[in-house]
Short mmCIF file of C-alpha atoms in Angstrom, two decimals:
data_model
loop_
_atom_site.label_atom_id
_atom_site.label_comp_id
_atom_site.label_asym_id
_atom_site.label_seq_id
_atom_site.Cartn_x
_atom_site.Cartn_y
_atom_site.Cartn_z
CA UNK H 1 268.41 25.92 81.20
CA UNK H 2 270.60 23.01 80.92
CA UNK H 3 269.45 19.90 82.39
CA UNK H 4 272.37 19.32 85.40
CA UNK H 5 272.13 15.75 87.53
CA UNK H 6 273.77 15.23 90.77
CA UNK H 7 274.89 12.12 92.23
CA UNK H 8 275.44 11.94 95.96
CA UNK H 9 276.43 8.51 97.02
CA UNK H 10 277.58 6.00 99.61
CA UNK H 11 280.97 4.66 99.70
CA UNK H 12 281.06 1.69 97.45
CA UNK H 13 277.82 1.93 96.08
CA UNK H 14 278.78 1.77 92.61
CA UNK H 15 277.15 5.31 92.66
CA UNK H 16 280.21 6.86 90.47
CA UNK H 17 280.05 4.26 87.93
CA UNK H 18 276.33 4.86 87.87
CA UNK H 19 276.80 8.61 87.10
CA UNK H 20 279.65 7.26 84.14
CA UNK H 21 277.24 5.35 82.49
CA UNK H 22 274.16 7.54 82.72
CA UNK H 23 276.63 10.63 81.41
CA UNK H 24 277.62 8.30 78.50
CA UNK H 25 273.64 7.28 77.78
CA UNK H 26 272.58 10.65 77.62
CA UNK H 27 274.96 12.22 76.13
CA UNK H 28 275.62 14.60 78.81
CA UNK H 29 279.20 15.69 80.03
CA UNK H 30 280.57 14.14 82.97
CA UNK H 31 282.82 15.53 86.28
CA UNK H 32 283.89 14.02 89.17
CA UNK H 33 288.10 13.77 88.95
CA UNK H 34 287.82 15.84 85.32
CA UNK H 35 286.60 18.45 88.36
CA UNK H 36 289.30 17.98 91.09
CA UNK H 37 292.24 18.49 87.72
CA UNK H 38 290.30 21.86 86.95
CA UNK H 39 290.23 23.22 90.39
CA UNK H 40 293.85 22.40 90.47
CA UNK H 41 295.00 24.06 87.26
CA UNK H 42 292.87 26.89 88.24
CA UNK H 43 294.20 27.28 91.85
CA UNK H 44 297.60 26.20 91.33
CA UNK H 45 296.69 23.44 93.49
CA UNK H 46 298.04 20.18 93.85
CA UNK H 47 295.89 17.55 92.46
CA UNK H 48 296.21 15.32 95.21
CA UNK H 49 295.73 18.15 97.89
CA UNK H 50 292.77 19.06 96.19
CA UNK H 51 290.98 15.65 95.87
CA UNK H 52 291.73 14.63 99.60
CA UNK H 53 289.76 18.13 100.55
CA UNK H 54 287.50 18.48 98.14
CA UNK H 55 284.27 16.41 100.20
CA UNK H 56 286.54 16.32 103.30
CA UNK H 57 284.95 18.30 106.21
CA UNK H 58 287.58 20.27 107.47
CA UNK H 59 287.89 22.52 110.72
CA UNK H 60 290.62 24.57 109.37
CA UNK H 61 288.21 25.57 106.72
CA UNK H 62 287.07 28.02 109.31
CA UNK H 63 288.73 30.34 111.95
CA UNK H 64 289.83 28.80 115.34
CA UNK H 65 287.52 30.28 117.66
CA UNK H 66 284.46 32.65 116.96
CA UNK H 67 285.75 36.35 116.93
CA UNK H 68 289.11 35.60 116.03
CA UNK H 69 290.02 37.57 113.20
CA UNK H 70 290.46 36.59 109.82
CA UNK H 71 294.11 37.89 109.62
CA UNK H 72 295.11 34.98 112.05
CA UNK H 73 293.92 32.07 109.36
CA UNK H 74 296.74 30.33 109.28
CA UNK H 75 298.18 30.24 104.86
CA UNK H 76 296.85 26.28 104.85
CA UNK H 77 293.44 26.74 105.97
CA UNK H 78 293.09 30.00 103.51
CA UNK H 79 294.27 27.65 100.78
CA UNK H 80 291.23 25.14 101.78
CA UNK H 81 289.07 28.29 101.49
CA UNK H 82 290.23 29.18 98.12
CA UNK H 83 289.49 25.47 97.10
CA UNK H 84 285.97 25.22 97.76
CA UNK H 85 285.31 28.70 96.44
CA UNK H 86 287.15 28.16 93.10
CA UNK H 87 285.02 24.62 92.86
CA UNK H 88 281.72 26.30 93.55
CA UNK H 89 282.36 28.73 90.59
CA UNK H 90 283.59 26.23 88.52
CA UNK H 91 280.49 24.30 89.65
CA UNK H 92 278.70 27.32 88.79
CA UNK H 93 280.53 27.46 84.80
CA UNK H 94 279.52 24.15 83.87
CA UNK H 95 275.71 24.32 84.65
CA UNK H 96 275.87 27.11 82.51
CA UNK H 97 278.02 25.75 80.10
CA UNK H 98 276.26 22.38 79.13
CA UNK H 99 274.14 18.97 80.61
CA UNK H 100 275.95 16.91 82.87
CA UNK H 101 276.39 14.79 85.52
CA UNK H 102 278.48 15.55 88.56
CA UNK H 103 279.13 13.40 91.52
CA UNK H 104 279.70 14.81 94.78
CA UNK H 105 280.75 18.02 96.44
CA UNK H 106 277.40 18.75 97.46
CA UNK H 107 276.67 20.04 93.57
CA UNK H 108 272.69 19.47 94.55
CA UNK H 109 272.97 22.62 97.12
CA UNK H 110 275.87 24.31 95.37
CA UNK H 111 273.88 24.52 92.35
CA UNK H 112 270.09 24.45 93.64
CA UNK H 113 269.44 27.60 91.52
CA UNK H 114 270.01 25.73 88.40
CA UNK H 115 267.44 22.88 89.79
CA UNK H 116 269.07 19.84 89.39
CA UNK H 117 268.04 16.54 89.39
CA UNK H 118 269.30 15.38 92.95
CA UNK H 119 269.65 11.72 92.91
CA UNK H 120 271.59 9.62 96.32
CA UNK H 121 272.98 6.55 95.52
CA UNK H 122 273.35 3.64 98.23
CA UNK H 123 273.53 -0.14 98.48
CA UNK H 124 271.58 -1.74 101.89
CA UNK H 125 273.48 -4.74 101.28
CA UNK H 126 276.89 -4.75 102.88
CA UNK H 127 278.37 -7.33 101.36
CA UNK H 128 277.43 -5.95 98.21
CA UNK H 129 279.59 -3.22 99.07
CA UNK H 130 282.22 -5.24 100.18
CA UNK H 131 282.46 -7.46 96.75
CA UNK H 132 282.56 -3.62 95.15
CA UNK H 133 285.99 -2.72 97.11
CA UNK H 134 287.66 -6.10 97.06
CA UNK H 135 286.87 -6.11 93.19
CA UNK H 136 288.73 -2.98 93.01
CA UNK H 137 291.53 -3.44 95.04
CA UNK H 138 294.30 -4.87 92.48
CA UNK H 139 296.98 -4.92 94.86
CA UNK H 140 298.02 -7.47 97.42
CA UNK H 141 297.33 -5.88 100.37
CA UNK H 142 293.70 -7.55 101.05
CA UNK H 143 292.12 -6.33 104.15
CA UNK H 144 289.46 -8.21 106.31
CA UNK H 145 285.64 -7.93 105.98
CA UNK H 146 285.81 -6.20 109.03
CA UNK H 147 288.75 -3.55 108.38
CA UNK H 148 286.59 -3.05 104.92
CA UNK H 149 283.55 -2.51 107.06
CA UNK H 150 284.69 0.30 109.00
CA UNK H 151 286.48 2.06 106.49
CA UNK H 152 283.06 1.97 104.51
CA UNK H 153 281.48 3.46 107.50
CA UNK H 154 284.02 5.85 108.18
CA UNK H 155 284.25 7.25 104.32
CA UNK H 156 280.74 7.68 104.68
CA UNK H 157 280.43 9.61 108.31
CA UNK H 158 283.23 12.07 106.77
CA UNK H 159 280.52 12.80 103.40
CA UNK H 160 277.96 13.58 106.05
CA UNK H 161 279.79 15.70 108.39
CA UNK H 162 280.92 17.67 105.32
CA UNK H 163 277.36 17.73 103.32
CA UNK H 164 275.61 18.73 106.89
CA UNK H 165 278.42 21.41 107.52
CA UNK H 166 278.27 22.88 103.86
CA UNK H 167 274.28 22.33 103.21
CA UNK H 168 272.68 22.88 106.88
CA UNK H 169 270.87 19.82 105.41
CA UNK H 170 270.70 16.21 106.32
CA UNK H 171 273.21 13.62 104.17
CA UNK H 172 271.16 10.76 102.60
CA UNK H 173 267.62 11.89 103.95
CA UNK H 174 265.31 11.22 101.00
CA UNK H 175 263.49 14.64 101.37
CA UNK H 176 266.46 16.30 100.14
CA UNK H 177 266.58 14.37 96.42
CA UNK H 178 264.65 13.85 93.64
CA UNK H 179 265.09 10.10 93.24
CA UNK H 180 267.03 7.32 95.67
CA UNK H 181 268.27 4.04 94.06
CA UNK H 182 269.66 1.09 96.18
CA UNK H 183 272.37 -0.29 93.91
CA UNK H 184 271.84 -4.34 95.71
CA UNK H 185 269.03 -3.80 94.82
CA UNK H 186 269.02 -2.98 91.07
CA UNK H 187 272.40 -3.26 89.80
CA UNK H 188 274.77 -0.32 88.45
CA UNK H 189 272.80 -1.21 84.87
CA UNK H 190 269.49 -0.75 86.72
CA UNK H 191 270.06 2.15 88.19
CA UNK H 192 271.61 3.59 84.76
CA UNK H 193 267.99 2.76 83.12
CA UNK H 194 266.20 4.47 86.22
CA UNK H 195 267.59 7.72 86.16
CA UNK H 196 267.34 7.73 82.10
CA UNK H 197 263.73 6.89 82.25
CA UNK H 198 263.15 9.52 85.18
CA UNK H 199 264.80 12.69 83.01
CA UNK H 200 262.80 11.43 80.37
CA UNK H 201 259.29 11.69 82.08
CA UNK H 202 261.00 15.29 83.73
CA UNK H 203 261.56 16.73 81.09
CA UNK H 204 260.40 15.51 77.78
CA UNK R 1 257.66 -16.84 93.41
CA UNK R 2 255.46 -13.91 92.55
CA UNK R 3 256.46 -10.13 91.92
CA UNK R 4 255.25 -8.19 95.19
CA UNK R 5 255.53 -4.60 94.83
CA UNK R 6 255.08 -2.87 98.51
CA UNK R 7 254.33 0.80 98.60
CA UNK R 8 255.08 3.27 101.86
CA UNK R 9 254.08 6.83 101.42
CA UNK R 10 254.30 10.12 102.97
CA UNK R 11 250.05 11.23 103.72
CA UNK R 12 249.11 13.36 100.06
CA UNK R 13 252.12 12.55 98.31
CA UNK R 14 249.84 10.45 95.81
CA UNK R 15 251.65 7.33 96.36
CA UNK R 16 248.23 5.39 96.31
CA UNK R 17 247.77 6.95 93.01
CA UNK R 18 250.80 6.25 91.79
CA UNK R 19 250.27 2.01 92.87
CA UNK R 20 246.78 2.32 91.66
CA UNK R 21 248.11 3.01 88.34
CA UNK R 22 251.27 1.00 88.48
CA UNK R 23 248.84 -2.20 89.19
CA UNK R 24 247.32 -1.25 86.07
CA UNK R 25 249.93 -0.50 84.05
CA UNK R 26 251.69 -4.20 84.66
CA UNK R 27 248.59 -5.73 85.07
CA UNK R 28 249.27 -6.55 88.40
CA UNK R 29 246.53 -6.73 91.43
CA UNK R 30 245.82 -4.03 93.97
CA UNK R 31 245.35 -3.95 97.31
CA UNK R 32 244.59 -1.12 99.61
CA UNK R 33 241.28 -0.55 100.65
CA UNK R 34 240.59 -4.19 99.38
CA UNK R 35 242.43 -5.50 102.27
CA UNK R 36 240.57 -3.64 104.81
CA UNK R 37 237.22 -5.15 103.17
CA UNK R 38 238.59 -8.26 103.13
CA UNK R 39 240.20 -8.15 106.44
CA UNK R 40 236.62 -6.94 107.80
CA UNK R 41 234.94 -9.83 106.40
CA UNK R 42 237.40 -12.52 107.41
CA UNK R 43 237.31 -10.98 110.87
CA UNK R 44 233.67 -10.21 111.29
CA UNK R 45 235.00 -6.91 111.69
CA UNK R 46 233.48 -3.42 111.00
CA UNK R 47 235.04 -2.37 108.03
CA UNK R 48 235.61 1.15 109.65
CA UNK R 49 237.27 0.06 112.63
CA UNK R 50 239.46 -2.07 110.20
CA UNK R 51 240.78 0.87 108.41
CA UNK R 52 241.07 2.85 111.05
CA UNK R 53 243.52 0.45 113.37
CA UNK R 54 245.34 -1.18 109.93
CA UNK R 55 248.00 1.66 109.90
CA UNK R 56 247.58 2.70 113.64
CA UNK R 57 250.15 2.68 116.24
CA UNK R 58 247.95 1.77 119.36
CA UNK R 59 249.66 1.12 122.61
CA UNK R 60 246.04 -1.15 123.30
CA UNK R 61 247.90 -3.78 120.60
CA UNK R 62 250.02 -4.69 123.46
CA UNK R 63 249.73 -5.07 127.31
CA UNK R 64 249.67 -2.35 129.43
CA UNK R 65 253.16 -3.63 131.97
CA UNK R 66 255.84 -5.44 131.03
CA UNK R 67 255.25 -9.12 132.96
CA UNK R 68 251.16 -8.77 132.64
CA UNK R 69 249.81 -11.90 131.59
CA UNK R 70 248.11 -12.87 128.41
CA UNK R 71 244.98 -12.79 130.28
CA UNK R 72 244.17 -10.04 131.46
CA UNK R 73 243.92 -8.18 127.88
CA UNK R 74 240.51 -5.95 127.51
CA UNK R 75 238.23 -7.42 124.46
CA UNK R 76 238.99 -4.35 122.67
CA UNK R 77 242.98 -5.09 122.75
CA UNK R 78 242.48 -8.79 121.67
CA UNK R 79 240.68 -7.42 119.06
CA UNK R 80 243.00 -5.32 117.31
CA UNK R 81 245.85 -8.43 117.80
CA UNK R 82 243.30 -10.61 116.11
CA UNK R 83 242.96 -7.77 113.39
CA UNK R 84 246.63 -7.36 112.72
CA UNK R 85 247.54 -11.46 112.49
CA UNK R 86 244.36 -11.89 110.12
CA UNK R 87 245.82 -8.88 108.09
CA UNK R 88 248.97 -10.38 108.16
CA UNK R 89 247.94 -13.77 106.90
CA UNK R 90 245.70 -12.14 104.33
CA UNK R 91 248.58 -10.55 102.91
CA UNK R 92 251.05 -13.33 102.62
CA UNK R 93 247.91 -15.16 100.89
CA UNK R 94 248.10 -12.52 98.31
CA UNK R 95 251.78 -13.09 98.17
CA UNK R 96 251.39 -16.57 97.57
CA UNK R 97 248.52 -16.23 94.74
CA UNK R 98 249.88 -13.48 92.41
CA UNK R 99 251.44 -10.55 91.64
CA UNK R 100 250.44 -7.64 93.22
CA UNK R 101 250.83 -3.70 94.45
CA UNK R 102 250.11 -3.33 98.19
CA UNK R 103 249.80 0.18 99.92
CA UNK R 104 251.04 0.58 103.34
CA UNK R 105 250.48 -1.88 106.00
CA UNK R 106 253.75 -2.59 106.99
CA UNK R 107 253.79 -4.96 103.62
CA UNK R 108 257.76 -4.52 103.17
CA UNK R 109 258.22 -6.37 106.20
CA UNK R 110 255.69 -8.76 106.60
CA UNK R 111 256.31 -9.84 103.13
CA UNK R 112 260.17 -10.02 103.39
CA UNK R 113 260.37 -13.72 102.84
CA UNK R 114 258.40 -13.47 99.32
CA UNK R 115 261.32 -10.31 98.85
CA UNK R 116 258.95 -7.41 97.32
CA UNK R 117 260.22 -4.48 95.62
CA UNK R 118 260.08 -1.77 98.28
CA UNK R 119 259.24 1.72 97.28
CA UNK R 120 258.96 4.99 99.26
CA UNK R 121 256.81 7.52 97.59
CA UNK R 122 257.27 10.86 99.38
CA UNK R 123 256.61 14.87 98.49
CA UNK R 124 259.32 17.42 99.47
CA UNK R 125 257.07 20.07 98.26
CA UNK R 126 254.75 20.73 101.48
CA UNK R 127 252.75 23.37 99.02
CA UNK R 128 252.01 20.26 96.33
CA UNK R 129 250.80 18.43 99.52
CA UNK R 130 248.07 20.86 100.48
CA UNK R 131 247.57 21.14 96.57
CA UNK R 132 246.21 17.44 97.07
CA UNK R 133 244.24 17.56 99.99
CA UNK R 134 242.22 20.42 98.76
CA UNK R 135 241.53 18.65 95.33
CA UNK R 136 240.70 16.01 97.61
CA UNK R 137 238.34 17.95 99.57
CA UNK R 138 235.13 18.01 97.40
CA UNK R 139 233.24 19.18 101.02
CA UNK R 140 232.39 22.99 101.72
CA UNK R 141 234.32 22.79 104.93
CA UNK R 142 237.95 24.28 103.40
CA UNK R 143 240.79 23.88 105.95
CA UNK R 144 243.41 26.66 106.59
CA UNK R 145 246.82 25.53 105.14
CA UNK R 146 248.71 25.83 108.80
CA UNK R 147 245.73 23.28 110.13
CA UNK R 148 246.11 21.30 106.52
CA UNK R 149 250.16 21.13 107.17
CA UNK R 150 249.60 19.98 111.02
CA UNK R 151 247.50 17.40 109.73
CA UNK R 152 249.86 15.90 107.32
CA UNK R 153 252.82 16.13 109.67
CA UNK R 154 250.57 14.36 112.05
CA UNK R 155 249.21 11.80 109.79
CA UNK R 156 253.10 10.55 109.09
CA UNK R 157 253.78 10.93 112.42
CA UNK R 158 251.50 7.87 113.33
CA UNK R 159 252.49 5.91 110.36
CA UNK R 160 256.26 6.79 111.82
CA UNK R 161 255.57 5.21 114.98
CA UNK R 162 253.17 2.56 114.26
CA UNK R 163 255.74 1.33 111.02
CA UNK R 164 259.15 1.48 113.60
CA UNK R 165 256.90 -0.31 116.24
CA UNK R 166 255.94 -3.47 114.17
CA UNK R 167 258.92 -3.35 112.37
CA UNK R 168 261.88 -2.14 114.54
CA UNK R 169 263.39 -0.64 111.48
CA UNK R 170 262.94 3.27 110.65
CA UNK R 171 260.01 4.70 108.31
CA UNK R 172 260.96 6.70 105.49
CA UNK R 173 265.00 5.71 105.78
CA UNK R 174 266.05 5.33 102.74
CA UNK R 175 267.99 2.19 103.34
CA UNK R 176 265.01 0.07 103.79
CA UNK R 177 263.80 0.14 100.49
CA UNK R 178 265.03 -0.43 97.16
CA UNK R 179 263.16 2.89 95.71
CA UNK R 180 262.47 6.18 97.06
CA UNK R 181 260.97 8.39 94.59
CA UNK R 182 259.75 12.25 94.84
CA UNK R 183 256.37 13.00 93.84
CA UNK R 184 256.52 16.42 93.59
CA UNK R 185 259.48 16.47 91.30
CA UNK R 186 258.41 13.46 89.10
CA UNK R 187 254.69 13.93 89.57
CA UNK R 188 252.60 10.50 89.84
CA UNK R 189 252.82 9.62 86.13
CA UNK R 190 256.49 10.15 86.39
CA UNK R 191 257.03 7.67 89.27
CA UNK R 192 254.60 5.18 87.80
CA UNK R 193 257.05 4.89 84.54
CA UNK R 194 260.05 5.07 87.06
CA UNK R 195 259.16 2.17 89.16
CA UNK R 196 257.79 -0.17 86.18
CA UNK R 197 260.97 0.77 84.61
CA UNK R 198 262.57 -0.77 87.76
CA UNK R 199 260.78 -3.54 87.80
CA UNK R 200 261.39 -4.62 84.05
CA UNK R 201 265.14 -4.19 84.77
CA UNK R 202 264.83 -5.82 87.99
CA UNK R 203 263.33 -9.03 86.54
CA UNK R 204 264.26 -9.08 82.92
#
């Protein structure tokens, strides 16, 4: 079975990076937007459409009211259906396929039969994440510690609502992963070494 | 300053194995039953009552009303409040003589000035739980796993509330600690590499 590590993560965490680096030091294949193009080529999706859903929780995903029948979906909240069932299989492909990392989209329940390693990254330190989104915000438009803050917040409340929707599970409760890093604590580098040593002792 | 390595744990999730080893590995010392012996001593305590009340949430810490004076505390009441601030000295003693792996005891917080690595050491796997109380058990009296399971669940439900008492923060959230690591996908050998892998990329 090929050896398939998730990365669930907090806004600004540095938690995709992490799953970048690890993918590079192990010499396992990496998704996260390489993902979102596939679904899109495969759906006939647009890209964008298809990112912006893709760990969204959406109520159009489902039917208005219980009973109503499926033939009243309205075409845009089929097309939401299609996406998630198109990235589960793809999901699905790749842990067949090869070792690799994937960030997001709930891949730890998606793909529990393949037992992944289930790690959730976060950073306790706010400013931490802070530093992380000014560093990456090239343009001009800065915003204030306190716009950053809820927008932080907010990201993350939207990856909950989705994860608890799609898993029946709780987002970011430790029982639910393998292995929880806090990036203030340890660095993006730390982290990195963590994981490697913790697939090592799995599985060597 | 000296390396402080605090360790929280789910009951049977082996995270006192995994610190007894980790002291050992870095060379580092250990405290867990130690303290209580030392506590008891300092204290001209029983050694019993020590380790029974070090981890205990007991309403008797504290007065019975809000606005009851000082003085009107029962002997047995003072005692445990002379138990817990001799503890707590004890420990930042420790903190201030060498590096060390403490179990439990509320060390994360209590030590935050000396800032010690914080780990949570926790077991997903209820069946690898009972797997360790019964090797534990060397005694002919065997417990059914439903009263095993209600004594585990019970066990970290006073740690809960005695740890978010003293502390006002939340046991077992990840975002109080810098580690939170899965026994029963790691095993204890696993986590012991995992952590000191931390630490050497935490302080290297």
């Amino acid at each position: 079975m090929n050896k398939i590590i998730t990365i669930s993560r907090q806004f600004s965490s540095g938690g995709r990076e992490v799953g970048k680096r690890l993918a590079e030091a192990l010499n396992f294949a990496y998704y996260d937007k390489e993902l979102v193009q596939k679904v899109a080529t495969k759906g006939g999706f647009d890209a964008e459409h298809v990112e912006k859903q893709s760990e969204q929780y959406s109520y159009q995903l489902f039917p208005y009211q219980i009973g109503q029948s499926f033939a009243t979906y309205e075409p845009y909240h089929q097309l939401n259906v299609d996406l998630k069932v198109i990235q589960n299989k793809l999901l699905k492909e790749i842990a067949e396929k090869e070792n690799a990392v994937i960030i997001g989209r709930c891949a730890d329940y998606v793909l529990k039969e393949y037992k992944p390693f289930k790690v959730f990254i976060y950073a306790s330190n706010m400013e931490c994440k802070i530093n992380r989104c000014n560093e990456k915000n090239t343009s001009d438009n800065k915003k204030s510690n306190d716009e950053l803050i809820e927008e932080i917040n907010s990201i993350d409340q939207k990856r909950a609502k989705y994860y608890n929707y799609i898993t029946e599970q709780k987002w970011a409760e430790m029982s639910n992963y393998d292995l929880c890093i806090d990036t203030s604590s340890v660095g993006v580098k730390g982290a990195v070494e963590i994981i490697a040593k913790a697939i090592e002792t799995k599985y060597n």
